[in-house]
Structure formats: C-alpha cells, structure tokens
mmCIF file of C-alpha atoms in Angstrom:
data_model
loop_
_atom_site.group_PDB
_atom_site.id
_atom_site.type_symbol
_atom_site.label_atom_id
_atom_site.label_comp_id
_atom_site.label_asym_id
_atom_site.label_seq_id
_atom_site.Cartn_x
_atom_site.Cartn_y
_atom_site.Cartn_z
ATOM 1 C CA MET A 1 140.799 70.053 48.205
ATOM 2 C CA ARG A 2 138.655 67.628 46.182
ATOM 3 C CA THR A 3 136.466 65.221 48.094
ATOM 4 C CA ALA A 4 136.323 61.562 47.163
ATOM 5 C CA SER A 5 133.359 60.524 45.063
ATOM 6 C CA PRO A 6 130.817 58.245 46.753
ATOM 7 C CA ASN A 7 131.975 55.390 44.531
ATOM 8 C CA THR A 8 135.697 55.710 45.251
ATOM 9 C CA ALA A 9 135.521 56.451 48.962
ATOM 10 C CA ALA A 10 135.936 53.520 51.340
ATOM 11 C CA ARG A 11 132.545 52.180 52.351
ATOM 12 C CA PRO A 12 131.184 48.898 53.666
ATOM 13 C CA THR A 13 129.625 46.213 51.529
ATOM 14 C CA GLY A 14 125.901 46.835 51.410
ATOM 15 C CA LEU A 15 122.631 45.801 49.839
ATOM 16 C CA ILE A 16 119.592 47.754 48.670
ATOM 17 C CA ILE A 17 116.430 45.739 48.037
ATOM 18 C CA THR A 18 114.013 47.865 46.026
ATOM 19 C CA ALA A 19 110.409 47.531 44.909
ATOM 20 C CA ASP A 20 109.622 49.225 41.610
ATOM 21 C CA ASP A 21 106.255 50.618 40.444
ATOM 22 C CA PHE A 22 105.295 51.995 43.884
ATOM 23 C CA GLY A 23 102.046 53.848 43.252
ATOM 24 C CA ALA A 24 100.947 51.775 40.256
ATOM 25 C CA ALA A 25 98.089 50.154 42.168
ATOM 26 C CA ALA A 26 96.817 49.554 45.691
ATOM 27 C CA ALA A 27 98.007 45.937 45.443
ATOM 28 C CA VAL A 28 101.560 47.141 44.805
ATOM 29 C CA ASN A 29 101.432 49.657 47.651
ATOM 30 C CA GLU A 30 100.107 47.061 50.086
ATOM 31 C CA ALA A 31 102.948 44.721 49.152
ATOM 32 C CA VAL A 32 105.567 47.437 49.585
ATOM 33 C CA GLU A 33 104.321 48.323 53.056
ATOM 34 C CA LEU A 34 104.104 44.683 54.136
ATOM 35 C CA ALA A 35 107.500 43.735 52.672
ATOM 36 C CA HIS A 36 109.205 46.659 54.391
ATOM 37 C CA ARG A 37 107.466 46.242 57.727
ATOM 38 C CA ASP A 38 107.758 42.451 57.968
ATOM 39 C CA GLY A 39 110.404 41.549 55.394
ATOM 40 C CA VAL A 40 113.674 42.667 53.842
ATOM 41 C CA LEU A 41 112.490 45.462 51.527
ATOM 42 C CA SER A 42 114.531 48.605 52.158
ATOM 43 C CA ALA A 43 113.564 50.952 49.305
ATOM 44 C CA ALA A 44 110.851 51.694 46.770
ATOM 45 C CA SER A 45 110.677 53.619 43.505
ATOM 46 C CA LEU A 46 107.608 55.856 43.241
ATOM 47 C CA MET A 47 105.637 56.577 40.061
ATOM 48 C CA VAL A 48 104.440 60.079 40.942
ATOM 49 C CA GLY A 49 101.756 60.225 38.248
ATOM 50 C CA ALA A 50 100.396 56.694 38.667
ATOM 51 C CA PRO A 51 96.788 55.987 39.731
ATOM 52 C CA ALA A 52 97.646 54.987 43.308
ATOM 53 C CA ALA A 53 100.469 57.496 43.875
ATOM 54 C CA ALA A 54 98.608 59.382 46.624
ATOM 55 C CA ASP A 55 98.090 56.145 48.557
ATOM 56 C CA ALA A 56 101.762 55.233 48.104
ATOM 57 C CA ILE A 57 102.878 58.614 49.418
ATOM 58 C CA ALA A 58 100.639 58.282 52.475
ATOM 59 C CA ARG A 59 102.090 54.843 53.220
ATOM 60 C CA ALA A 60 105.661 56.100 52.731
ATOM 61 C CA ARG A 61 105.077 58.895 55.232
ATOM 62 C CA ARG A 62 104.201 56.372 57.926
ATOM 63 C CA LEU A 63 107.203 54.198 57.076
ATOM 64 C CA PRO A 64 110.148 56.458 57.975
ATOM 65 C CA GLY A 65 112.674 53.673 57.437
ATOM 66 C CA LEU A 66 111.598 53.088 53.825
ATOM 67 C CA ARG A 67 113.850 54.910 51.382
ATOM 68 C CA VAL A 68 111.836 56.241 48.445
ATOM 69 C CA GLY A 69 113.106 57.343 45.059
ATOM 70 C CA LEU A 70 111.570 58.463 41.775
ATOM 71 C CA HIS A 71 110.603 55.894 39.154
ATOM 72 C CA LEU A 72 110.487 58.118 36.077
ATOM 73 C CA VAL A 73 107.744 57.119 33.644
ATOM 74 C CA LEU A 74 108.464 58.069 30.035
ATOM 75 C CA VAL A 75 106.998 55.000 28.350
ATOM 76 C CA ASP A 76 103.919 52.852 29.004
ATOM 77 C CA GLY A 77 102.102 55.500 31.022
ATOM 78 C CA ALA A 78 100.641 58.999 31.040
ATOM 79 C CA PRO A 79 102.678 62.221 31.355
ATOM 80 C CA MET A 80 102.508 64.537 34.337
ATOM 81 C CA LEU A 81 102.178 67.497 31.976
ATOM 82 C CA PRO A 82 99.084 67.955 29.794
ATOM 83 C CA PRO A 83 99.556 65.900 26.599
ATOM 84 C CA GLU A 84 99.281 69.024 24.456
ATOM 85 C CA GLU A 85 102.474 70.323 26.121
ATOM 86 C CA VAL A 86 104.465 67.219 25.155
ATOM 87 C CA PRO A 87 103.036 66.246 21.728
ATOM 88 C CA ARG A 88 106.326 64.719 20.499
ATOM 89 C CA LEU A 89 106.323 62.267 23.404
ATOM 90 C CA VAL A 90 102.737 60.975 23.303
ATOM 91 C CA ASP A 91 100.379 59.112 20.997
ATOM 92 C CA ALA A 92 96.889 60.061 19.827
ATOM 93 C CA LYS A 93 95.453 58.990 23.198
ATOM 94 C CA GLY A 94 97.774 61.294 25.124
ATOM 95 C CA ARG A 95 99.889 58.480 26.548
ATOM 96 C CA PHE A 96 103.635 58.013 26.112
ATOM 97 C CA ARG A 97 104.571 56.291 22.888
ATOM 98 C CA ALA A 98 104.894 52.535 23.317
ATOM 99 C CA ASP A 99 107.685 51.986 20.786
ATOM 100 C CA MET A 100 110.798 52.740 22.864
ATOM 101 C CA ALA A 101 113.160 52.574 19.893
ATOM 102 C CA ALA A 102 111.186 55.095 17.849
ATOM 103 C CA ALA A 103 110.517 57.295 20.878
ATOM 104 C CA GLY A 104 114.209 57.225 21.788
ATOM 105 C CA ALA A 105 115.191 58.241 18.269
ATOM 106 C CA THR A 106 112.747 61.147 18.383
ATOM 107 C CA MET A 107 114.203 62.304 21.702
ATOM 108 C CA PHE A 108 117.736 62.078 20.375
ATOM 109 C CA PHE A 109 117.273 63.759 16.993
ATOM 110 C CA GLN A 110 114.490 66.327 17.483
ATOM 111 C CA PRO A 111 115.257 69.476 19.513
ATOM 112 C CA ALA A 112 111.559 70.072 20.165
ATOM 113 C CA ALA A 113 111.192 66.593 21.591
ATOM 114 C CA ARG A 114 114.211 67.148 23.848
ATOM 115 C CA ARG A 115 112.693 70.367 25.195
ATOM 116 C CA GLN A 116 109.421 68.585 25.918
ATOM 117 C CA LEU A 117 111.308 65.694 27.509
ATOM 118 C CA ALA A 118 113.189 68.089 29.786
ATOM 119 C CA ALA A 119 109.917 69.722 30.833
ATOM 120 C CA GLU A 120 108.336 66.350 31.638
ATOM 121 C CA ILE A 121 111.331 65.130 33.655
ATOM 122 C CA GLU A 122 111.341 68.429 35.549
ATOM 123 C CA ALA A 123 107.619 68.027 36.240
ATOM 124 C CA GLN A 124 108.077 64.539 37.679
ATOM 125 C CA LEU A 125 111.029 65.628 39.811
ATOM 126 C CA ALA A 126 109.027 68.600 41.088
ATOM 127 C CA ALA A 127 106.036 66.373 41.858
ATOM 128 C CA PHE A 128 108.259 64.090 43.907
ATOM 129 C CA GLN A 129 109.763 67.048 45.763
ATOM 130 C CA ALA A 130 106.253 68.286 46.550
ATOM 131 C CA THR A 131 105.563 65.056 48.460
ATOM 132 C CA GLY A 132 108.049 66.121 51.135
ATOM 133 C CA LEU A 133 109.780 62.744 50.936
ATOM 134 C CA ALA A 134 113.568 62.689 50.725
ATOM 135 C CA LEU A 135 114.698 61.707 47.225
ATOM 136 C CA ASP A 136 116.696 58.522 47.743
ATOM 137 C CA HIS A 137 117.419 57.743 44.089
ATOM 138 C CA VAL A 138 116.162 57.977 40.518
ATOM 139 C CA ASN A 139 115.573 55.222 37.976
ATOM 140 C CA ALA A 140 112.996 54.783 35.226
ATOM 141 C CA HIS A 141 110.289 52.445 34.050
ATOM 142 C CA LYS A 142 111.819 49.858 31.717
ATOM 143 C CA HIS A 143 115.247 51.419 32.398
ATOM 144 C CA PHE A 144 114.558 54.235 29.931
ATOM 145 C CA HIS A 145 116.785 56.536 32.006
ATOM 146 C CA LEU A 146 119.759 54.775 30.386
ATOM 147 C CA HIS A 147 118.945 56.421 27.049
ATOM 148 C CA PRO A 148 121.792 58.946 26.623
ATOM 149 C CA THR A 149 119.435 61.898 26.139
ATOM 150 C CA ILE A 150 117.303 61.010 29.169
ATOM 151 C CA ALA A 151 120.366 60.262 31.308
ATOM 152 C CA GLY A 152 121.871 63.628 30.428
ATOM 153 C CA LEU A 153 118.704 65.473 31.401
ATOM 154 C CA VAL A 154 118.370 63.577 34.697
ATOM 155 C CA LEU A 155 121.969 64.453 35.547
ATOM 156 C CA LYS A 156 121.331 68.092 34.641
ATOM 157 C CA LEU A 157 117.970 68.565 36.346
ATOM 158 C CA GLY A 158 118.153 66.093 39.225
ATOM 159 C CA PRO A 159 120.635 67.809 41.558
ATOM 160 C CA ARG A 160 118.392 70.838 42.056
ATOM 161 C CA HIS A 161 115.797 68.420 43.461
ATOM 162 C CA GLY A 162 118.254 66.617 45.723
ATOM 163 C CA LEU A 163 119.402 63.821 43.430
ATOM 164 C CA ARG A 164 122.386 61.963 44.890
ATOM 165 C CA ALA A 165 122.020 58.415 43.543
ATOM 166 C CA MET A 166 120.908 56.556 40.440
ATOM 167 C CA ARG A 167 120.323 52.923 39.566
ATOM 168 C CA ILE A 168 122.533 51.718 36.735
ATOM 169 C CA PRO A 169 121.506 48.114 35.959
ATOM 170 C CA ILE A 170 124.774 46.320 35.219
ATOM 171 C CA GLU A 171 124.199 42.676 36.148
ATOM 172 C CA PRO A 172 127.297 40.451 36.448
ATOM 173 C CA ILE A 173 127.104 36.865 35.226
ATOM 174 C CA ALA A 174 128.926 34.916 37.939
ATOM 175 C CA PRO A 175 126.552 35.566 40.879
ATOM 176 C CA LEU A 176 123.558 34.579 38.760
ATOM 177 C CA LYS A 177 125.158 31.257 37.926
ATOM 178 C CA GLN A 178 126.189 30.706 41.537
ATOM 179 C CA ALA A 179 122.791 31.629 42.949
ATOM 180 C CA THR A 180 120.759 29.063 41.054
ATOM 181 C CA PRO A 181 121.002 26.864 37.949
ATOM 182 C CA GLY A 182 119.973 28.636 34.767
ATOM 183 C CA GLY A 183 121.466 32.015 35.669
ATOM 184 C CA GLY A 184 122.574 34.085 32.719
ATOM 185 C CA VAL A 185 123.033 37.573 31.364
ATOM 186 C CA GLY A 186 120.046 39.908 31.517
ATOM 187 C CA GLY A 187 119.378 42.694 29.053
ATOM 188 C CA GLY A 188 120.518 43.209 25.487
ATOM 189 C CA ARG A 189 123.761 44.543 24.079
ATOM 190 C CA LEU A 190 122.423 48.086 23.617
ATOM 191 C CA LEU A 191 121.137 48.169 27.198
ATOM 192 C CA ARG A 192 124.541 47.077 28.529
ATOM 193 C CA LEU A 193 126.306 49.694 26.397
ATOM 194 C CA TRP A 194 123.993 52.463 27.579
ATOM 195 C CA ALA A 195 124.343 51.282 31.184
ATOM 196 C CA ARG A 196 128.144 51.494 31.114
ATOM 197 C CA LEU A 197 127.980 54.954 29.538
ATOM 198 C CA ALA A 198 125.398 56.136 32.071
ATOM 199 C CA ARG A 199 127.431 54.816 35.006
ATOM 200 C CA THR A 200 130.520 56.668 33.795
ATOM 201 C CA ARG A 201 128.549 59.905 33.452
ATOM 202 C CA ALA A 202 126.748 59.520 36.784
ATOM 203 C CA ARG A 203 129.895 58.779 38.744
ATOM 204 C CA ALA A 204 131.701 61.665 37.071
ATOM 205 C CA ALA A 205 128.864 63.880 38.298
ATOM 206 C CA GLY A 206 129.431 62.625 41.857
ATOM 207 C CA LEU A 207 126.331 60.438 42.088
ATOM 208 C CA LEU A 208 126.253 57.147 43.944
ATOM 209 C CA THR A 209 125.546 54.157 41.705
ATOM 210 C CA PRO A 210 125.524 50.478 42.687
ATOM 211 C CA ASP A 211 128.507 48.320 41.814
ATOM 212 C CA GLN A 212 126.084 45.679 40.577
ATOM 213 C CA VAL A 213 122.324 45.387 40.118
ATOM 214 C CA PHE A 214 120.232 42.215 40.005
ATOM 215 C CA GLY A 215 116.748 41.884 38.555
ATOM 216 C CA LEU A 216 117.223 42.000 34.794
ATOM 217 C CA ARG A 217 117.497 38.278 34.177
ATOM 218 C CA TRP A 218 114.712 37.392 36.622
ATOM 219 C CA SER A 219 112.474 40.429 36.194
ATOM 220 C CA GLY A 220 109.059 39.499 37.509
ATOM 221 C CA ALA A 221 110.351 36.088 38.584
ATOM 222 C CA MET A 222 112.566 36.766 41.613
ATOM 223 C CA SER A 223 111.549 33.703 43.611
ATOM 224 C CA GLU A 224 112.474 32.910 47.183
ATOM 225 C CA GLY A 225 115.259 30.567 46.044
ATOM 226 C CA ARG A 226 116.704 33.092 43.617
ATOM 227 C CA LEU A 227 116.617 35.961 46.104
ATOM 228 C CA GLU A 228 118.147 33.865 48.874
ATOM 229 C CA GLY A 229 120.778 32.491 46.502
ATOM 230 C CA LEU A 230 121.809 35.950 45.307
ATOM 231 C CA ILE A 231 122.088 37.304 48.832
ATOM 232 C CA ARG A 232 124.410 34.469 49.817
ATOM 233 C CA VAL A 233 126.801 35.057 46.864
ATOM 234 C CA LEU A 234 126.795 38.859 46.567
ATOM 235 C CA PRO A 235 130.104 40.308 45.317
ATOM 236 C CA PRO A 236 131.909 42.965 47.379
ATOM 237 C CA GLY A 237 130.679 46.518 47.093
ATOM 238 C CA LEU A 238 127.192 47.978 46.892
ATOM 239 C CA SER A 239 124.512 45.779 45.318
ATOM 240 C CA GLU A 240 120.898 46.481 44.462
ATOM 241 C CA ILE A 241 118.257 43.815 43.909
ATOM 242 C CA TYR A 242 114.973 45.095 42.514
ATOM 243 C CA LEU A 243 111.623 43.333 42.438
ATOM 244 C CA HIS A 244 107.977 43.949 41.535
ATOM 245 C CA PRO A 245 105.914 42.723 44.497
ATOM 246 C CA ALA A 246 102.139 43.011 44.702
ATOM 247 C CA SER A 247 99.441 41.448 46.829
ATOM 248 C CA GLY A 248 97.607 40.395 43.670
ATOM 249 C CA ALA A 249 98.214 40.288 39.915
ATOM 250 C CA GLY A 250 94.825 41.507 38.685
ATOM 251 C CA PHE A 251 95.461 45.256 38.759
ATOM 252 C CA GLU A 252 95.349 47.506 35.716
ATOM 253 C CA GLY A 253 98.762 47.729 34.075
ATOM 254 C CA ALA A 254 100.036 44.441 35.519
ATOM 255 C CA ALA A 255 102.721 42.901 33.327
ATOM 256 C CA PRO A 256 101.706 39.573 31.774
ATOM 257 C CA GLY A 257 103.540 36.650 33.321
ATOM 258 C CA TYR A 258 104.947 38.527 36.306
ATOM 259 C CA ALA A 259 104.844 36.498 39.521
ATOM 260 C CA TYR A 260 103.894 39.425 41.755
ATOM 261 C CA GLY A 261 102.743 37.312 44.676
ATOM 262 C CA GLU A 262 105.789 35.074 44.502
ATOM 263 C CA GLU A 263 108.091 38.077 44.659
ATOM 264 C CA LEU A 264 106.210 39.397 47.703
ATOM 265 C CA ALA A 265 106.555 35.986 49.336
ATOM 266 C CA ALA A 266 110.301 36.059 48.656
ATOM 267 C CA LEU A 267 110.636 39.411 50.412
ATOM 268 C CA LEU A 268 108.780 38.050 53.438
ATOM 269 C CA SER A 269 110.576 34.693 53.476
ATOM 270 C CA GLN A 270 112.262 33.561 56.681
ATOM 271 C CA ARG A 271 114.951 31.901 54.553
ATOM 272 C CA VAL A 272 115.720 35.213 52.872
ATOM 273 C CA ARG A 273 115.763 37.057 56.192
ATOM 274 C CA SER A 274 118.149 34.449 57.559
ATOM 275 C CA ALA A 275 120.406 34.858 54.512
ATOM 276 C CA VAL A 276 120.664 38.599 55.176
ATOM 277 C CA ARG A 277 121.398 38.033 58.849
ATOM 278 C CA GLU A 278 123.900 35.207 58.353
ATOM 279 C CA SER A 279 125.751 37.065 55.598
ATOM 280 C CA ALA A 280 126.186 40.083 57.891
ATOM 281 C CA ILE A 281 124.987 42.323 55.088
ATOM 282 C CA ARG A 282 124.206 45.951 55.800
ATOM 283 C CA LEU A 283 120.731 46.585 54.370
ATOM 284 C CA GLY A 284 119.443 50.060 53.504
ATOM 285 C CA GLY A 285 118.617 52.580 50.811
ATOM 286 C CA PHE A 286 120.969 54.626 48.677
ATOM 287 C CA ALA A 287 120.960 57.403 51.259
ATOM 288 C CA ASP A 288 122.386 54.991 53.811
ATOM 289 C CA PHE A 289 125.452 54.383 51.654
ATOM 290 C CA ALA A 290 126.064 57.847 50.213
ATOM 291 C CA ALA A 291 129.245 59.543 51.354
#
C-alpha cells in the first residue's frame, strides 16, 4: 500500500525560521548560536566549504535542538573539489563562475559540465554527512538549486545522504501586504517558474517542501516589524522564513546593503517571541514536520 507523501498527509501548521550562510564567517556563526539559544531561530543552512565551516559545525554539535541542512554553494564561492576537477564550473581563479545565467546555460547544455556538477554536489553532500550532523534539508546559495539541472541532481544524489526536505522559495503576495506596507512579490519570473517546477519534482520524489517561503522580497532586510508581522499573518500549512543574521557586517563575503545586525535583533526580539507564542505556532526544523 502506498504511503501518503509528507505534503499530502495531515500535519499541523508549522513554521521553520532558518539562518542561511552558516559557516561563512565567525560573525554569522555567533549570530546563529545566539539566535537559536535566546531567540526564535530553529534551523540553519551550512556552507560546508566556507572559511568558518569548522566553527559552525562545532557550534551545531553543542546545539542539539538546532536543525542543520546543507546550503549548496555553486556560485559566488570556491568548490569543495580541486578546481582542476571542475574546470567547466570555475573561473581562472578557481572560484565558481559569477555569471549565473551563463553558468546555468553551461550546466544545462554541456555534458562535461553536468558530470562535474554532479561530482561537486556529491562532494558537498558527502562533506556534510562526514560532520555527523543529521541532514535536515538542502537549499542553495542564491537559490541556484532551482535550476532544473541542479535540482535534478540534488533529487538524484541527495537521498543516499539522507535528504528528506528541500526549500522551494515560493513567496505568496497576500501575507507580505498584510504584514507591513510595501509588501510585494519577490524574485523574477524565471525564478518563480523554476520554483514551481522544482516543487512539483521534489514532492513527486516524496520530499517535504514548505507550502510557502518568506525572505525573497526582504532578503537582507527582515526587520523586527516585518518578521513579527509575517508571523502574525502566516497562511495555513508549513511556512519557512529565512534570514541572514550576523553579529557584524564587516566579514569577508558580506553582501552590500544587508542589515545583518538588524536581522539578528529581529530573531532575538521579545515582540517576535511573543508573536510566536500568541499565534500558537509550532516552531521547528524540517525534520520536525516530516511524515
């Protein structure tokens, strides 16, 4: 007899609040630990090849309630594999190509690039598994996992490493407008198209995906008021809100204009904690909502 998929089975309304770029810098790791210990952060997405990954892993091991997933890096970073093993994916400096459109076209049209891409994704999944942490979810830096070729490889390779859930960033309009003035649609048309395709494929493969994800429109600017407002108007089903907290903005690789400290303050806010409590929302990681 077939079992119900995790997205069709009856389950309570829930919320996952995730910090991305775990491992990017000590300032990010400090914020993740503080926001989980003293705030509402319930999950984090780990960059296994980032400069402060070892520190992030050590912190995660002493935070058993923090759900940790893999934040695949296939753009704006360095590969896990030696650059000479993935020449179609990197530039002359051995870093991933910065032009996502051109890199995506190469991955889609060139068989050699797809083989190298598969090897790199496998390497990052294996590196996460070697940490001993349970794999809560997979997503990717700048949502590159929505690219059809990358999504297909994650769905193929992920299950052997324990993959059960994936972020698919489909952000509905109404809650944004209700949460605070100026809410609107995040992401472009191609991103929304890829997201719908990826969600269909992921759910068909039996993976848990959120019913809605928030963070596109206010990426790097998820203030206390915005986070509180979203929590108070969340639609039914499973929601994810992702942020980029850090204890300072001066670290290498910091995104220009991102309000890292403000996002950390939002996660620690008493108003936000009260919103979670008063809304009777079940807070956790993907593993807490998987069938």
